[in-house]
PDB file of C-alpha atoms in Angstrom:
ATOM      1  CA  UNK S   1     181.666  28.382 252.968  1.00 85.00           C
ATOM      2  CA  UNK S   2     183.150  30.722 255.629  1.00 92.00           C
ATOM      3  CA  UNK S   3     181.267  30.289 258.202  1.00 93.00           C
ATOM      4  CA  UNK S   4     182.331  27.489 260.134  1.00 94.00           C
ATOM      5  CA  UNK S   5     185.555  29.339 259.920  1.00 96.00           C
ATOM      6  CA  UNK S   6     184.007  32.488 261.379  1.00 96.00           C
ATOM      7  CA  UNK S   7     182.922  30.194 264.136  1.00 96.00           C
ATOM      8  CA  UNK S   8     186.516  29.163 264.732  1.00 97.00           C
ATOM      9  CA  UNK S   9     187.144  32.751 265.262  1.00 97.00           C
ATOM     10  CA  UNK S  10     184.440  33.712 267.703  1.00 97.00           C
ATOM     11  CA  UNK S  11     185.658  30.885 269.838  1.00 97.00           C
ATOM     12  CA  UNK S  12     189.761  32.336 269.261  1.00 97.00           C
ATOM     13  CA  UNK S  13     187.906  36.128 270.733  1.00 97.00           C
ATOM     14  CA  UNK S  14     186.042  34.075 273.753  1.00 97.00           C
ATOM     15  CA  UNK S  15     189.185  32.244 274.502  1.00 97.00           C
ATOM     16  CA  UNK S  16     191.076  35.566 274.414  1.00 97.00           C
ATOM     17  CA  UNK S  17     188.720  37.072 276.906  1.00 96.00           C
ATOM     18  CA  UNK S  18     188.914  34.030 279.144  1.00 95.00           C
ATOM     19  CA  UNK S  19     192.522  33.926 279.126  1.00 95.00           C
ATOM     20  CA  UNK S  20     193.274  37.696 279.326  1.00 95.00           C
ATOM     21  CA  UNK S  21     194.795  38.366 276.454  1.00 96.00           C
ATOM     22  CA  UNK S  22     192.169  40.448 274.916  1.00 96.00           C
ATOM     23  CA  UNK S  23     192.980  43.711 273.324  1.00 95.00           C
ATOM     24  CA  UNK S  24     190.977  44.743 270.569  1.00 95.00           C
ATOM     25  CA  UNK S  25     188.498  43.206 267.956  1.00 97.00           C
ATOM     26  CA  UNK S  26     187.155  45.553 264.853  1.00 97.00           C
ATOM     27  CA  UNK S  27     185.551  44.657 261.447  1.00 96.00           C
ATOM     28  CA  UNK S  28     187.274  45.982 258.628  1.00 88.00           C
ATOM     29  CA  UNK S  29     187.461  46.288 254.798  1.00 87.00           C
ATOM     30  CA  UNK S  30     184.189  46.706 253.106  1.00 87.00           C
ATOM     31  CA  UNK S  31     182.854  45.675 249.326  1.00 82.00           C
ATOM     32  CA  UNK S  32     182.460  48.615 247.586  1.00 82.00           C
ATOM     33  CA  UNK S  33     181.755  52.138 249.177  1.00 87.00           C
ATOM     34  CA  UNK S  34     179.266  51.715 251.868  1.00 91.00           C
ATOM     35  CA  UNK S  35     177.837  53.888 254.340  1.00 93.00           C
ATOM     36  CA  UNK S  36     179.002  52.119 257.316  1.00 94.00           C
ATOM     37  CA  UNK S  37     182.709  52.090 257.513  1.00 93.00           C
ATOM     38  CA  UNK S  38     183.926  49.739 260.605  1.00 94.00           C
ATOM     39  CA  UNK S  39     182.614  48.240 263.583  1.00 96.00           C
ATOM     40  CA  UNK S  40     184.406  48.083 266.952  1.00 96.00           C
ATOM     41  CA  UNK S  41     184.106  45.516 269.703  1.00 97.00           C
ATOM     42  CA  UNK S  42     184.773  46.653 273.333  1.00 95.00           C
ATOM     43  CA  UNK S  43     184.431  44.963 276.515  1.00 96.00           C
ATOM     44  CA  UNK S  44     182.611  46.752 279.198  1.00 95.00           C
ATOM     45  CA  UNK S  45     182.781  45.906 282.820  1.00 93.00           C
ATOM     46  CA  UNK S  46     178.792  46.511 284.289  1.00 92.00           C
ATOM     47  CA  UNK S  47     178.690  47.629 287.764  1.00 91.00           C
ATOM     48  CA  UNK S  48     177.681  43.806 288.891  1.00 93.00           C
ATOM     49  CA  UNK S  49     181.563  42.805 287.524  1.00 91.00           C
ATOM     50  CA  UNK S  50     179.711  41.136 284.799  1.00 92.00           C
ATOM     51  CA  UNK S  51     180.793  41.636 280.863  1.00 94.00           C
ATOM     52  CA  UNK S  52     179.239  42.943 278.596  1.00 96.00           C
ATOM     53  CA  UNK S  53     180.233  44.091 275.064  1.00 97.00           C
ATOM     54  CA  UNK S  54     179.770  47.399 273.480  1.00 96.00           C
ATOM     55  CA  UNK S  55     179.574  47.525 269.561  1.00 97.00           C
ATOM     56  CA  UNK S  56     180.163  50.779 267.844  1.00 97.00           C
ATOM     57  CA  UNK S  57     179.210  50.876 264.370  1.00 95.00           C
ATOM     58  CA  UNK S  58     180.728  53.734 262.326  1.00 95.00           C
ATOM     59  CA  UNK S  59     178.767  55.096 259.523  1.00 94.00           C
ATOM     60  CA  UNK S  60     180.457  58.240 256.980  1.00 93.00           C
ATOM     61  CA  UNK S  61     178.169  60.793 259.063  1.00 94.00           C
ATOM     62  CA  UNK S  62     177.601  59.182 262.385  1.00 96.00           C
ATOM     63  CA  UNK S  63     178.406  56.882 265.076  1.00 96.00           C
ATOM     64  CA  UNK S  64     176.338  54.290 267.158  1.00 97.00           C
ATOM     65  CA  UNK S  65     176.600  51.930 269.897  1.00 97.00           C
ATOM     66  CA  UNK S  66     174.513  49.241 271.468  1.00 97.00           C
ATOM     67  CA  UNK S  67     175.435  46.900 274.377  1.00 97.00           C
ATOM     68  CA  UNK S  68     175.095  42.866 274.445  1.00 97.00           C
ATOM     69  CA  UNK S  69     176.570  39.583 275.976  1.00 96.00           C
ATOM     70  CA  UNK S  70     179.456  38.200 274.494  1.00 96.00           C
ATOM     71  CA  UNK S  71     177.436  35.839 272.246  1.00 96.00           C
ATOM     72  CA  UNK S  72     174.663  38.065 271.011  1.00 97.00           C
ATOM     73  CA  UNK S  73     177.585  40.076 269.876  1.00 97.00           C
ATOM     74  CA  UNK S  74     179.292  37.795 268.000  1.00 96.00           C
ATOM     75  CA  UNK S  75     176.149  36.864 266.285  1.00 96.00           C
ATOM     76  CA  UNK S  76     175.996  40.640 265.723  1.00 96.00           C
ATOM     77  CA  UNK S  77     179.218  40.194 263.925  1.00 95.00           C
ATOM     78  CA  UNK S  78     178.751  37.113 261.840  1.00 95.00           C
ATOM     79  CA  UNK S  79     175.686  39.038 260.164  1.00 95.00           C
ATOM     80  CA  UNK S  80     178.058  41.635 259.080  1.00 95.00           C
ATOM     81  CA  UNK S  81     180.059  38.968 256.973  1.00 94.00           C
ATOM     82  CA  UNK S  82     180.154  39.751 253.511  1.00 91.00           C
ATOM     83  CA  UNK S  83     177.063  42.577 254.181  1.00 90.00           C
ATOM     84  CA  UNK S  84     179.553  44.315 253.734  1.00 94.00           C
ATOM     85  CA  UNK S  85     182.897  43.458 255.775  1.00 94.00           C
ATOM     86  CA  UNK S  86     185.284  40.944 254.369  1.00 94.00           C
ATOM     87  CA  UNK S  87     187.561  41.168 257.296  1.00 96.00           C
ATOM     88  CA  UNK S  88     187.375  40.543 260.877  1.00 97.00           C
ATOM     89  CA  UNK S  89     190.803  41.681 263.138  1.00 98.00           C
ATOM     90  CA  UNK S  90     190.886  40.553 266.442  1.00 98.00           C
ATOM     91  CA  UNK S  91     193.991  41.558 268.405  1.00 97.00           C
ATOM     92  CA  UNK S  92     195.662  39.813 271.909  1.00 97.00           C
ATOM     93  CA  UNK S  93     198.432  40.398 273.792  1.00 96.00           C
ATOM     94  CA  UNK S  94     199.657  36.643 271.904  1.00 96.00           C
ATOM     95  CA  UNK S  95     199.055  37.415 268.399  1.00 96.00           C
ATOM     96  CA  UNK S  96     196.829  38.970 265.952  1.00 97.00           C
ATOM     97  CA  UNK S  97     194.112  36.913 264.563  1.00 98.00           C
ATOM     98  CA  UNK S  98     192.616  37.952 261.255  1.00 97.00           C
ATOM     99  CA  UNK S  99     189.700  36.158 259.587  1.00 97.00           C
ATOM    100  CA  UNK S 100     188.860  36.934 256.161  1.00 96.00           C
ATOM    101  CA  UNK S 101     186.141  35.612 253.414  1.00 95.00           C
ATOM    102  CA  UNK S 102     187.446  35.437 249.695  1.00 93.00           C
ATOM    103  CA  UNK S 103     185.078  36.002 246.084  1.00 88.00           C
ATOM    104  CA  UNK S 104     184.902  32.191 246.581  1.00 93.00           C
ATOM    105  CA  UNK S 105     182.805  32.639 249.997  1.00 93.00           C
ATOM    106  CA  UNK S 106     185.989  30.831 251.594  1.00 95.00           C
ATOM    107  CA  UNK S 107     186.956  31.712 255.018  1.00 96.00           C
ATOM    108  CA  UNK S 108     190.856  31.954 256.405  1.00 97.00           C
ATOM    109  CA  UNK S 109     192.213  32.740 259.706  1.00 97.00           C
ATOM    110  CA  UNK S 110     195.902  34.268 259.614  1.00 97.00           C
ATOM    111  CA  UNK S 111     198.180  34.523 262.764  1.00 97.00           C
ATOM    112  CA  UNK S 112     200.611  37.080 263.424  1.00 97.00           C
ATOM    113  CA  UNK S 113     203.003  38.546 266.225  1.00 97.00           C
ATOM    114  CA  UNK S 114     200.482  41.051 268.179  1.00 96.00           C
ATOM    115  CA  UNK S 115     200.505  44.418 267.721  1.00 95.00           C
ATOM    116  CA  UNK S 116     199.238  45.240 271.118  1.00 93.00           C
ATOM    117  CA  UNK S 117     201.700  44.617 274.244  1.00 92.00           C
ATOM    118  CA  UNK S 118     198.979  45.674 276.352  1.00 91.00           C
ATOM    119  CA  UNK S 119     195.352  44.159 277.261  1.00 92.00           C
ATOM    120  CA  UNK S 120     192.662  46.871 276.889  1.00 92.00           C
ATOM    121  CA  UNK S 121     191.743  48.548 279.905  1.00 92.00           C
ATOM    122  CA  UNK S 122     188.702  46.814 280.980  1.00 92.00           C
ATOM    123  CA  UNK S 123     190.396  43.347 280.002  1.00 93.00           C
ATOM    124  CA  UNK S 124     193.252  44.687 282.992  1.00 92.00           C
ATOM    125  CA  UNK S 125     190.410  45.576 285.400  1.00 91.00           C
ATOM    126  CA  UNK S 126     188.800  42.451 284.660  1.00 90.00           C
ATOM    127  CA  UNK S 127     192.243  40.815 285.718  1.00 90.00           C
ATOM    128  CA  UNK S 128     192.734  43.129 288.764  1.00 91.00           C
ATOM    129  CA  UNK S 129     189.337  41.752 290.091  1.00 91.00           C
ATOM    130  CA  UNK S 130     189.985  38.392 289.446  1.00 89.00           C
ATOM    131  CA  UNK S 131     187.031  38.075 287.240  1.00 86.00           C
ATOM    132  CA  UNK S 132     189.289  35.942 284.347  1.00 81.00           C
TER     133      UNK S 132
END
């Protein structure tokens, strides 16, 4: 089963966040052709300096987003697990972490140099304020 391997991966995105290496974190690769194409996971700064995380869900004719804490969004996330995303990319200034479920309902985590030199711009403001 994947999921205790999913779990390994929300903690890898909370210790990101902590640590300030955060960059970017999307779900990726559907089964089949689906309406909704990708999710993206943003941080957002609330006017308190607390965090919050923005989820925009991308469908083929529209776009929405809802706000949550950090672990109401990963929960979010984990339902989206094989309904219909396979993949799971989360990207830090250390390396690229990608979790992925096989046929077999396996889960595997792959690291990889990062992509991003850069923290995203509310991870740098969150650094700037001393909030991480």
């Amino acid at each position: 089963m994947y999921e205790p391997i999913f779990a390994l991966f929300c903690e890898r995105a909370k210790e990101s966040i902590q640590a300030g290496t955060f960059a970017k974190l999307t779900l990726a690769k559907t089964i089949g052709d689906t309406e909704i194409k990708n999710i993206y996971f943003r941080l957002v700064l609330n006017e308190d300096d607390t965090l919050s995380i923005s989820l925009t869900t991308r469908y083929k004719t529209e776009e929405t987003e809802s706000i949550h804490t950090l672990d109401e969004a990963l929960l979010i996330l984990g339902t989206y697990i094989k309904k219909p995303f396979l993949t799971a990319l989360l990207f830090t200034t250390d390396n690229d972490i990608t979790f992925k479920v096989n046929k077999k309902n396996a889960g595997s985590i792959i690291e990889q140099p990062p992509t991003f030199k850069n923290v995203s711009p509310v991870m740098l403001e969150m650094i700037e304020k001393g909030i991480v």
